[in-house]
mmCIF file of C-alpha atoms in Angstrom:
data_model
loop_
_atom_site.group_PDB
_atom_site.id
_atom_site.type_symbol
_atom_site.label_atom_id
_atom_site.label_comp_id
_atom_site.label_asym_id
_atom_site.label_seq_id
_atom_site.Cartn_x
_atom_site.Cartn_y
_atom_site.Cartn_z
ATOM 1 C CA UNK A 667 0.000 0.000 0.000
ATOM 2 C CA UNK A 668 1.370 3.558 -1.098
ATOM 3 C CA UNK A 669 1.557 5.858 2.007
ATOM 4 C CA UNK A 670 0.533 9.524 0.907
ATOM 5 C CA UNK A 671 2.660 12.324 1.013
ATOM 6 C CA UNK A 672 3.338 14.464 4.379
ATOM 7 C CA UNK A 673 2.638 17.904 1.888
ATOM 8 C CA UNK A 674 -0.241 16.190 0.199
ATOM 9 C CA UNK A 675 -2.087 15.630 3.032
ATOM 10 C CA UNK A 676 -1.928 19.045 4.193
ATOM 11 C CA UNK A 677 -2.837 20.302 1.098
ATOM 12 C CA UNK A 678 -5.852 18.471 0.835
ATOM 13 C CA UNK A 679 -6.769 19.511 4.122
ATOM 14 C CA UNK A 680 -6.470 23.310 3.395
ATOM 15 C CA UNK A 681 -8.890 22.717 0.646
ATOM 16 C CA UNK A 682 -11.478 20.805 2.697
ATOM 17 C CA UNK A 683 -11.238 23.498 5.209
ATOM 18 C CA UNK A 684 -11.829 26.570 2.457
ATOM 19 C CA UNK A 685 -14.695 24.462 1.029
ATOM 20 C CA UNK A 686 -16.366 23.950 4.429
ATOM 21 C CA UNK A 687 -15.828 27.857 4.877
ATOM 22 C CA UNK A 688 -17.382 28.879 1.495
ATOM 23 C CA UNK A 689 -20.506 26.175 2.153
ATOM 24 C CA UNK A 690 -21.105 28.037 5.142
ATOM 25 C CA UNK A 691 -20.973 31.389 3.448
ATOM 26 C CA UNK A 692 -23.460 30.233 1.016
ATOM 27 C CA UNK A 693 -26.170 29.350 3.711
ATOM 28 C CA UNK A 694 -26.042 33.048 4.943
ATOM 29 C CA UNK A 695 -29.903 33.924 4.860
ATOM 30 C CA UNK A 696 -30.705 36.660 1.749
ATOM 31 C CA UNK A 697 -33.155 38.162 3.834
ATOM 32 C CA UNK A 698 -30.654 39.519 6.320
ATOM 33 C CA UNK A 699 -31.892 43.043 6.724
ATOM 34 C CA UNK A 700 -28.791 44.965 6.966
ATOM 35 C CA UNK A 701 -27.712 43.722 3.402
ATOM 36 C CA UNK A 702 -31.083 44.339 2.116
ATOM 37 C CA UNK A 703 -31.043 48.015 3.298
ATOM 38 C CA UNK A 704 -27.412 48.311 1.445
ATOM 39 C CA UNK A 705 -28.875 46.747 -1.808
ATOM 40 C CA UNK A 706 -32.365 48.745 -1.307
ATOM 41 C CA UNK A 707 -34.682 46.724 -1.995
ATOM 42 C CA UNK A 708 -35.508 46.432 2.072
ATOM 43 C CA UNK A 709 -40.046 47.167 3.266
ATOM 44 C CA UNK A 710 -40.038 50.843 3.591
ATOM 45 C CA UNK A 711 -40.196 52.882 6.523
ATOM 46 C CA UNK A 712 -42.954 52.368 8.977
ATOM 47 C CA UNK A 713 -44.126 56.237 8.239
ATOM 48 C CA UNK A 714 -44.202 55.980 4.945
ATOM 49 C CA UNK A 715 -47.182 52.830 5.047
ATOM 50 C CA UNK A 716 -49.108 54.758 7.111
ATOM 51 C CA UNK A 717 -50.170 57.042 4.272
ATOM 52 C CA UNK A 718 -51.225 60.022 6.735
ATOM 53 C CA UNK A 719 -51.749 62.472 3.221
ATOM 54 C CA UNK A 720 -54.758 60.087 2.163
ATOM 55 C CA UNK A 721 -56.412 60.371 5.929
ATOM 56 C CA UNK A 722 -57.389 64.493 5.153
ATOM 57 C CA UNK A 723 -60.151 63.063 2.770
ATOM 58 C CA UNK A 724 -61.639 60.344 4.960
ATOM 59 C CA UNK A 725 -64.063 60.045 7.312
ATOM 60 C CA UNK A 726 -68.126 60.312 8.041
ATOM 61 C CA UNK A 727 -70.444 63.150 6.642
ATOM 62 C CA UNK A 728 -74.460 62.966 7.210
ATOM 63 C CA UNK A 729 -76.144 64.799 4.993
ATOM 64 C CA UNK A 730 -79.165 66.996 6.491
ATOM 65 C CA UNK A 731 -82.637 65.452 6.654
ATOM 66 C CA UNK A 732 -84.752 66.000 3.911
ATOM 67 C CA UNK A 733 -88.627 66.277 3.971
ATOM 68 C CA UNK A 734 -90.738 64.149 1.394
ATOM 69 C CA UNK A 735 -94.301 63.410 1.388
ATOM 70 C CA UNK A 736 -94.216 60.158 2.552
ATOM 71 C CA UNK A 737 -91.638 61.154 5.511
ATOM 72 C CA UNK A 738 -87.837 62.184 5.691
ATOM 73 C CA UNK A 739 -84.986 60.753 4.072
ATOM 74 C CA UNK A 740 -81.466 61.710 5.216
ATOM 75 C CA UNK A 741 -77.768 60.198 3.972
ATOM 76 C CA UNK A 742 -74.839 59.569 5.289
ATOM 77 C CA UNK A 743 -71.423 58.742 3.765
ATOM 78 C CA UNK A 744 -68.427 57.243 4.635
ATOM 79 C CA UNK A 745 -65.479 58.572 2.190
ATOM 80 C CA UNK A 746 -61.821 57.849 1.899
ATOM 81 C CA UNK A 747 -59.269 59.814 -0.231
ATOM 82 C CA UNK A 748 -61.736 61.834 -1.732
ATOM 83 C CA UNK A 749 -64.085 58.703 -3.014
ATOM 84 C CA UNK A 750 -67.075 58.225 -1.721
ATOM 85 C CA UNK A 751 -67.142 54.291 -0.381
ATOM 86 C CA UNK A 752 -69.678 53.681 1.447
ATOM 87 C CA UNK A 753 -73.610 55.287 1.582
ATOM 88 C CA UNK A 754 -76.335 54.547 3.564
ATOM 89 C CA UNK A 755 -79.818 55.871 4.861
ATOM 90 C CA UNK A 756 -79.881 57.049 8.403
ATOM 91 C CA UNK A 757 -83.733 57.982 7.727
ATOM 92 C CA UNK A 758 -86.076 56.713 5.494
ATOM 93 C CA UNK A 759 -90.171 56.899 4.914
ATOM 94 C CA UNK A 760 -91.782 53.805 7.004
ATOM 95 C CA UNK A 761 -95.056 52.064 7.540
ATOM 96 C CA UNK A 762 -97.465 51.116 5.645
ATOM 97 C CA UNK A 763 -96.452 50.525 1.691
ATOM 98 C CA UNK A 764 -93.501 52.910 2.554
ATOM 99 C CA UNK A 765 -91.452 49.908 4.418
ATOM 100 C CA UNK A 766 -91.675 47.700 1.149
ATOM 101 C CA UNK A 767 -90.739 50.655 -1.353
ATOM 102 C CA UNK A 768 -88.223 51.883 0.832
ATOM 103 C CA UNK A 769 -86.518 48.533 1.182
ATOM 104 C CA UNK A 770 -86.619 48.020 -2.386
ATOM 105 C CA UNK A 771 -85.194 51.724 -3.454
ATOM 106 C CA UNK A 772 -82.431 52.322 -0.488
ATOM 107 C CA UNK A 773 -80.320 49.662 -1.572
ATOM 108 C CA UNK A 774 -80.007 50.614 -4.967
ATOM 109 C CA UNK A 775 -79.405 54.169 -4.730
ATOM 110 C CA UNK A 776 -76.751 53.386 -1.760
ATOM 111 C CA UNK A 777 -74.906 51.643 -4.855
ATOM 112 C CA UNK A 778 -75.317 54.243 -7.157
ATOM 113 C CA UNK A 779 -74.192 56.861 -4.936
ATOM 114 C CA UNK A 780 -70.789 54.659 -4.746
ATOM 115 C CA UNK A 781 -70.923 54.229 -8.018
ATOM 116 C CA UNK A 782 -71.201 57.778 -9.210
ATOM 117 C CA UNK A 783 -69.677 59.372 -6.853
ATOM 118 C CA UNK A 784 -72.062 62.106 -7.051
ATOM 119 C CA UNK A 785 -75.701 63.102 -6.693
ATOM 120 C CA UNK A 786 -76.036 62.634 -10.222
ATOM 121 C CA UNK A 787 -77.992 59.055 -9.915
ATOM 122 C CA UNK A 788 -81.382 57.747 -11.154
ATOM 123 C CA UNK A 789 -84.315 58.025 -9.541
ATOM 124 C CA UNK A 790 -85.724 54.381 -8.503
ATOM 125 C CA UNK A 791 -89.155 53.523 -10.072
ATOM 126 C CA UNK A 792 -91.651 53.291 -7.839
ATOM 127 C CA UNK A 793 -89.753 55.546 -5.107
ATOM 128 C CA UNK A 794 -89.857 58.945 -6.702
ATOM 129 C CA UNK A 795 -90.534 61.038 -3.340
ATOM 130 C CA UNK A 796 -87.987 58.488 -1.648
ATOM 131 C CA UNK A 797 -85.307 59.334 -4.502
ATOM 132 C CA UNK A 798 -85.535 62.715 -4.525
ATOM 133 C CA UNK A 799 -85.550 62.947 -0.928
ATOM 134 C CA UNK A 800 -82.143 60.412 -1.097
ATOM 135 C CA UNK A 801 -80.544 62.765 -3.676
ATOM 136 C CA UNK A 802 -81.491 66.042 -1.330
ATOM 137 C CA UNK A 803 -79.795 64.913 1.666
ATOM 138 C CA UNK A 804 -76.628 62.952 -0.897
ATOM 139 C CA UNK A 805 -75.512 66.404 -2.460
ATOM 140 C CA UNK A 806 -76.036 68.333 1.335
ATOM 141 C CA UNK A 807 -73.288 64.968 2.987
ATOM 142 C CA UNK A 808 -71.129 65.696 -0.267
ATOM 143 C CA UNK A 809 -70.900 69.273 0.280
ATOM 144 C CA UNK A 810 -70.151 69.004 3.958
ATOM 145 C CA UNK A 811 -67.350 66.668 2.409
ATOM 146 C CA UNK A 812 -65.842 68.797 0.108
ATOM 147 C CA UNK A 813 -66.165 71.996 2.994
ATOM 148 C CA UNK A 814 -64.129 69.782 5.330
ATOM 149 C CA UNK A 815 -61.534 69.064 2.923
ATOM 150 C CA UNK A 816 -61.539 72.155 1.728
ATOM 151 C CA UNK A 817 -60.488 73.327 5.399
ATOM 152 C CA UNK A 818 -58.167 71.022 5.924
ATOM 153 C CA UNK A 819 -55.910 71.652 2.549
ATOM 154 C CA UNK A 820 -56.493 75.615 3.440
ATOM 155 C CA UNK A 821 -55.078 74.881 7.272
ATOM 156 C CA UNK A 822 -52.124 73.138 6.246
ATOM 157 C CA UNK A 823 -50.984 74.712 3.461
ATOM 158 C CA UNK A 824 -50.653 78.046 5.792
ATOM 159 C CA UNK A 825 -47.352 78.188 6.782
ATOM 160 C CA UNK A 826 -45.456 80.422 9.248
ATOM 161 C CA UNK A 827 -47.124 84.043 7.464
ATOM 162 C CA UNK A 828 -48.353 87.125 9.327
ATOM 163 C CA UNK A 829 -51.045 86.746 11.798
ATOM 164 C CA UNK A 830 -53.578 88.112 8.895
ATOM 165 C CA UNK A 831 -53.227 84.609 7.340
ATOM 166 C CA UNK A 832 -53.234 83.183 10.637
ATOM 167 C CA UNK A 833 -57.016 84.370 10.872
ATOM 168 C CA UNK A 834 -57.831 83.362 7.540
ATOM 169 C CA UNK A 835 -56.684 79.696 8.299
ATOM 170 C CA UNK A 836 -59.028 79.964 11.225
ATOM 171 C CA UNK A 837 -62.093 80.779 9.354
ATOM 172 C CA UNK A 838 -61.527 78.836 6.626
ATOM 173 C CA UNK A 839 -61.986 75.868 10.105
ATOM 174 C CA UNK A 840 -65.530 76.100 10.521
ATOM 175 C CA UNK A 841 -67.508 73.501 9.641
ATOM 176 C CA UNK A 842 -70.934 72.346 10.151
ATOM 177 C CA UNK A 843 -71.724 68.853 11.419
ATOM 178 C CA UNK A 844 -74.873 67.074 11.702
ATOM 179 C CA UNK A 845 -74.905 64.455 14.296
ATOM 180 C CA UNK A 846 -77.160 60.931 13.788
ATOM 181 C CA UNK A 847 -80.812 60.865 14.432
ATOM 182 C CA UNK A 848 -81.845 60.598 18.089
ATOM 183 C CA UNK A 849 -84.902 58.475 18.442
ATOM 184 C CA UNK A 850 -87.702 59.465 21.273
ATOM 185 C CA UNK A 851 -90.904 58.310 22.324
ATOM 186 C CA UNK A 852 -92.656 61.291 21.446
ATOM 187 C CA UNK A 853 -90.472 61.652 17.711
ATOM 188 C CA UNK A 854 -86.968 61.866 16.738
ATOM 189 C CA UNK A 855 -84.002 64.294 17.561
ATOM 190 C CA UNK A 856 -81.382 65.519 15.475
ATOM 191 C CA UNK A 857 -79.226 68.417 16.205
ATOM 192 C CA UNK A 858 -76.704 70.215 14.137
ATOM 193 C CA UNK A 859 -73.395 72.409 15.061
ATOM 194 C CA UNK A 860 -71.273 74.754 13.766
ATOM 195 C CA UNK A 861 -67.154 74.213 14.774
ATOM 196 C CA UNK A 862 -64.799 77.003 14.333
ATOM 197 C CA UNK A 863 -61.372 76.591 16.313
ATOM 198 C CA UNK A 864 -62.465 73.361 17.715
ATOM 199 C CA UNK A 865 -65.136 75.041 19.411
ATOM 200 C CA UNK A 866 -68.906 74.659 19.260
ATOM 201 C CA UNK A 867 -70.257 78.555 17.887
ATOM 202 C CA UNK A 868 -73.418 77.257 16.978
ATOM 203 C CA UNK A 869 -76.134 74.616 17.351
ATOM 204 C CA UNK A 870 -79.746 74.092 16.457
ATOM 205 C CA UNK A 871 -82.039 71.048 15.820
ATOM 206 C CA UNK A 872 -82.907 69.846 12.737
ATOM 207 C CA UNK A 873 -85.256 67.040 13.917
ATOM 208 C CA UNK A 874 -87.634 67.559 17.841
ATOM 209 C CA UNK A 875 -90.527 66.251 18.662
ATOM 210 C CA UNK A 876 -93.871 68.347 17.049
ATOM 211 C CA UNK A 877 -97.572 67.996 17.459
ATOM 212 C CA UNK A 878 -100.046 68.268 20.029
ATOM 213 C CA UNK A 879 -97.963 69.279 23.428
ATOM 214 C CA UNK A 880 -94.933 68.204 22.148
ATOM 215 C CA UNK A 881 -94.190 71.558 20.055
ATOM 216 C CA UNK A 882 -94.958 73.355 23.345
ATOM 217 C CA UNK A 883 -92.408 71.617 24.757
ATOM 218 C CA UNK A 884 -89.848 71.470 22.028
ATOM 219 C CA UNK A 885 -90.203 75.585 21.821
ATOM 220 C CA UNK A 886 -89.174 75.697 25.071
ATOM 221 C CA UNK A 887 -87.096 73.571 25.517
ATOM 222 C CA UNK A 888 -84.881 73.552 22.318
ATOM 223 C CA UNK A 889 -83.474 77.166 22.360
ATOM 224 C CA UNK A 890 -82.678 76.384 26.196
ATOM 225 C CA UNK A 891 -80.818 73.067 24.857
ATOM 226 C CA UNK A 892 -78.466 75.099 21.947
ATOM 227 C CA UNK A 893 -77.400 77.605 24.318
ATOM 228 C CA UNK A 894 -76.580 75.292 26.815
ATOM 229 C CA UNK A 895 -74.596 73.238 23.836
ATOM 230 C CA UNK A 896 -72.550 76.173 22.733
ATOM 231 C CA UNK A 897 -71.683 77.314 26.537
ATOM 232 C CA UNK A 898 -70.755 73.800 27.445
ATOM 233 C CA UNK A 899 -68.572 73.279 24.118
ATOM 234 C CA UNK A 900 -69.566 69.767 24.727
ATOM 235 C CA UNK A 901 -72.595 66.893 25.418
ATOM 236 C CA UNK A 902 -72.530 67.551 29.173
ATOM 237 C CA UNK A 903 -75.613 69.659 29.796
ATOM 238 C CA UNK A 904 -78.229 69.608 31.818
ATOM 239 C CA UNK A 905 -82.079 68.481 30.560
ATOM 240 C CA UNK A 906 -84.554 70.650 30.606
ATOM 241 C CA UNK A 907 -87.538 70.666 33.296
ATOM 242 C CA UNK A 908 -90.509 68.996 31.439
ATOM 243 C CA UNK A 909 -88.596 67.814 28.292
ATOM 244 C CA UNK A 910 -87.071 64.965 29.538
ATOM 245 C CA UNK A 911 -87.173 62.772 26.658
ATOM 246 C CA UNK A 912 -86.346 65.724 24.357
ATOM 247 C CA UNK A 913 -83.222 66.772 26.209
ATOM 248 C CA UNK A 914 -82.035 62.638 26.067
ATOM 249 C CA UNK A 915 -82.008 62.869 22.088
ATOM 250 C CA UNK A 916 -80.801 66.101 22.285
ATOM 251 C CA UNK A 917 -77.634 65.003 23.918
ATOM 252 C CA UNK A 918 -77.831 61.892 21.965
ATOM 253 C CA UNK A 919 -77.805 63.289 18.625
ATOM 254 C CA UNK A 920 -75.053 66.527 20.096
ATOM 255 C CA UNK A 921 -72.343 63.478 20.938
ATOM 256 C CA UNK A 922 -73.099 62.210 17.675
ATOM 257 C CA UNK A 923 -72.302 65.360 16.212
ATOM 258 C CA UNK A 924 -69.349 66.154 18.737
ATOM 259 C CA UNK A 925 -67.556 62.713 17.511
ATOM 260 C CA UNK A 926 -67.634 63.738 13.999
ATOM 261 C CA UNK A 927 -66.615 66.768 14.670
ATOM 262 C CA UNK A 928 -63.236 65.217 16.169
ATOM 263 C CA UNK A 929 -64.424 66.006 19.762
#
């Protein structure tokens, strides 16, 4: 039997010994995120994903109520970036016939307010008083949209000017909101503010209770319930003697309001 060579077998074993190295180089995970970063091609910054430009255009708008014939219709709309995706009736004529035509023409002219993106939609046959009364209250939630964006671009595109831009920025803030419908036993509630500087400087009721006693009541007690709203600059007021219910959907329908607002 030939006996190997002293140099050979060190040779040999320097080359098993680089090849083990390189093996092991080669199993070095690709997705080690410091040589990702340094080839760029790494997941971008946290920031960037949370794509705070887009949240200016989002958020809820009800439209105000509007009166038909057969009862009131009011819409509300839930848009993102500018789009409208998402409609829906907070109010809609009931009882009687109403119920089955109303179920019927809701639905579809939720979907073609998405799908238009506008008030320009059909009227449903069968539902002309409910359409028009849908359309109404669609355009009034789209222009509360486009107001709100409208304030928002005009706030942050001031920049560090005089104090007479200052002011303008500040007007340019106030907004009305119209909070969800407040449901009593003697006939729904729905109130409406006006927000300048994150304050309340106005509010009124678009819905209260009416007929019999209950206007009585509700001309007593609603003009108590706004200036209360405005001094308090919040839902934290006190009810009104004999308007008990009324002053519960008041401050029902004012939170409502208040949260879309932004508090």
């Amino acid at each position: 039997m030939r006996k190997s060579h002293p140099i050979r077998r060190v040779v040999l074993a320097g080359a098993a010994t680089v090849s083990g190295i390189v093996l092991l180089l080669s199993l070095k995970p690709a997705t080690d995120p410091a040589s990702a970063q340094a080839a760029g091609v790494g997941a971008p910054p946290a920031a960037s994903a949370q794509g705070g430009a887009q949240a200016a255009g989002s958020g809820t708008v009800t439209g105000d109520a509007a009166q038909t014939q057969y009862g009131a219709v009011q819409v509300r709309l839930t848009v993102s970036n500018g789009k409208i995706t998402q409609a829906e009736a907070v109010q809609a004529p009931k009882g009687g016939q109403s119920d089955q035509i109303t179920a019927n023409a809701v639905p579809k002219l939720n979907q073609a307010a998405v799908a238009a993106g506008s008030a320009d939609i059909d009227a449903v046959s069968g539902a002309t008083y409910t359409s028009k009364g849908y359309k109404e209250s669609l355009q009034s939630a789209i222009d509360k949209a486009k107001a709100s964006a409208g304030s928002s671009q005009g706030s942050g595109s001031q920049g560090s000017g005089s104090q007479g831009s200052g002011q303008g920025s500040g007007a340019a803030q106030a907004r009305t909101v119209t909070g969800s419908v407040a449901q009593t036993q003697y006939g729904p509630v729905q109130v409406r503010i006006t927000v300048a500087g994150g304050k309340i400087t106005k509010a009124e009721t678009v819905q209260a209770p009416s007929g019999g006693r209950s206007t009585d009541i509700t001309g007593n007690a609603v003009p108590k319930l706004n200036q209360a709203a405005v001094a308090a600059g919040s839902a934290d007021i006190d009810a009104v003697s004999g308007a008990t219910y009324t002053s519960a959907g008041y401050k029902e329908s004012l939170q409502s309001a208040v949260d879309q607002a932004g508090g």
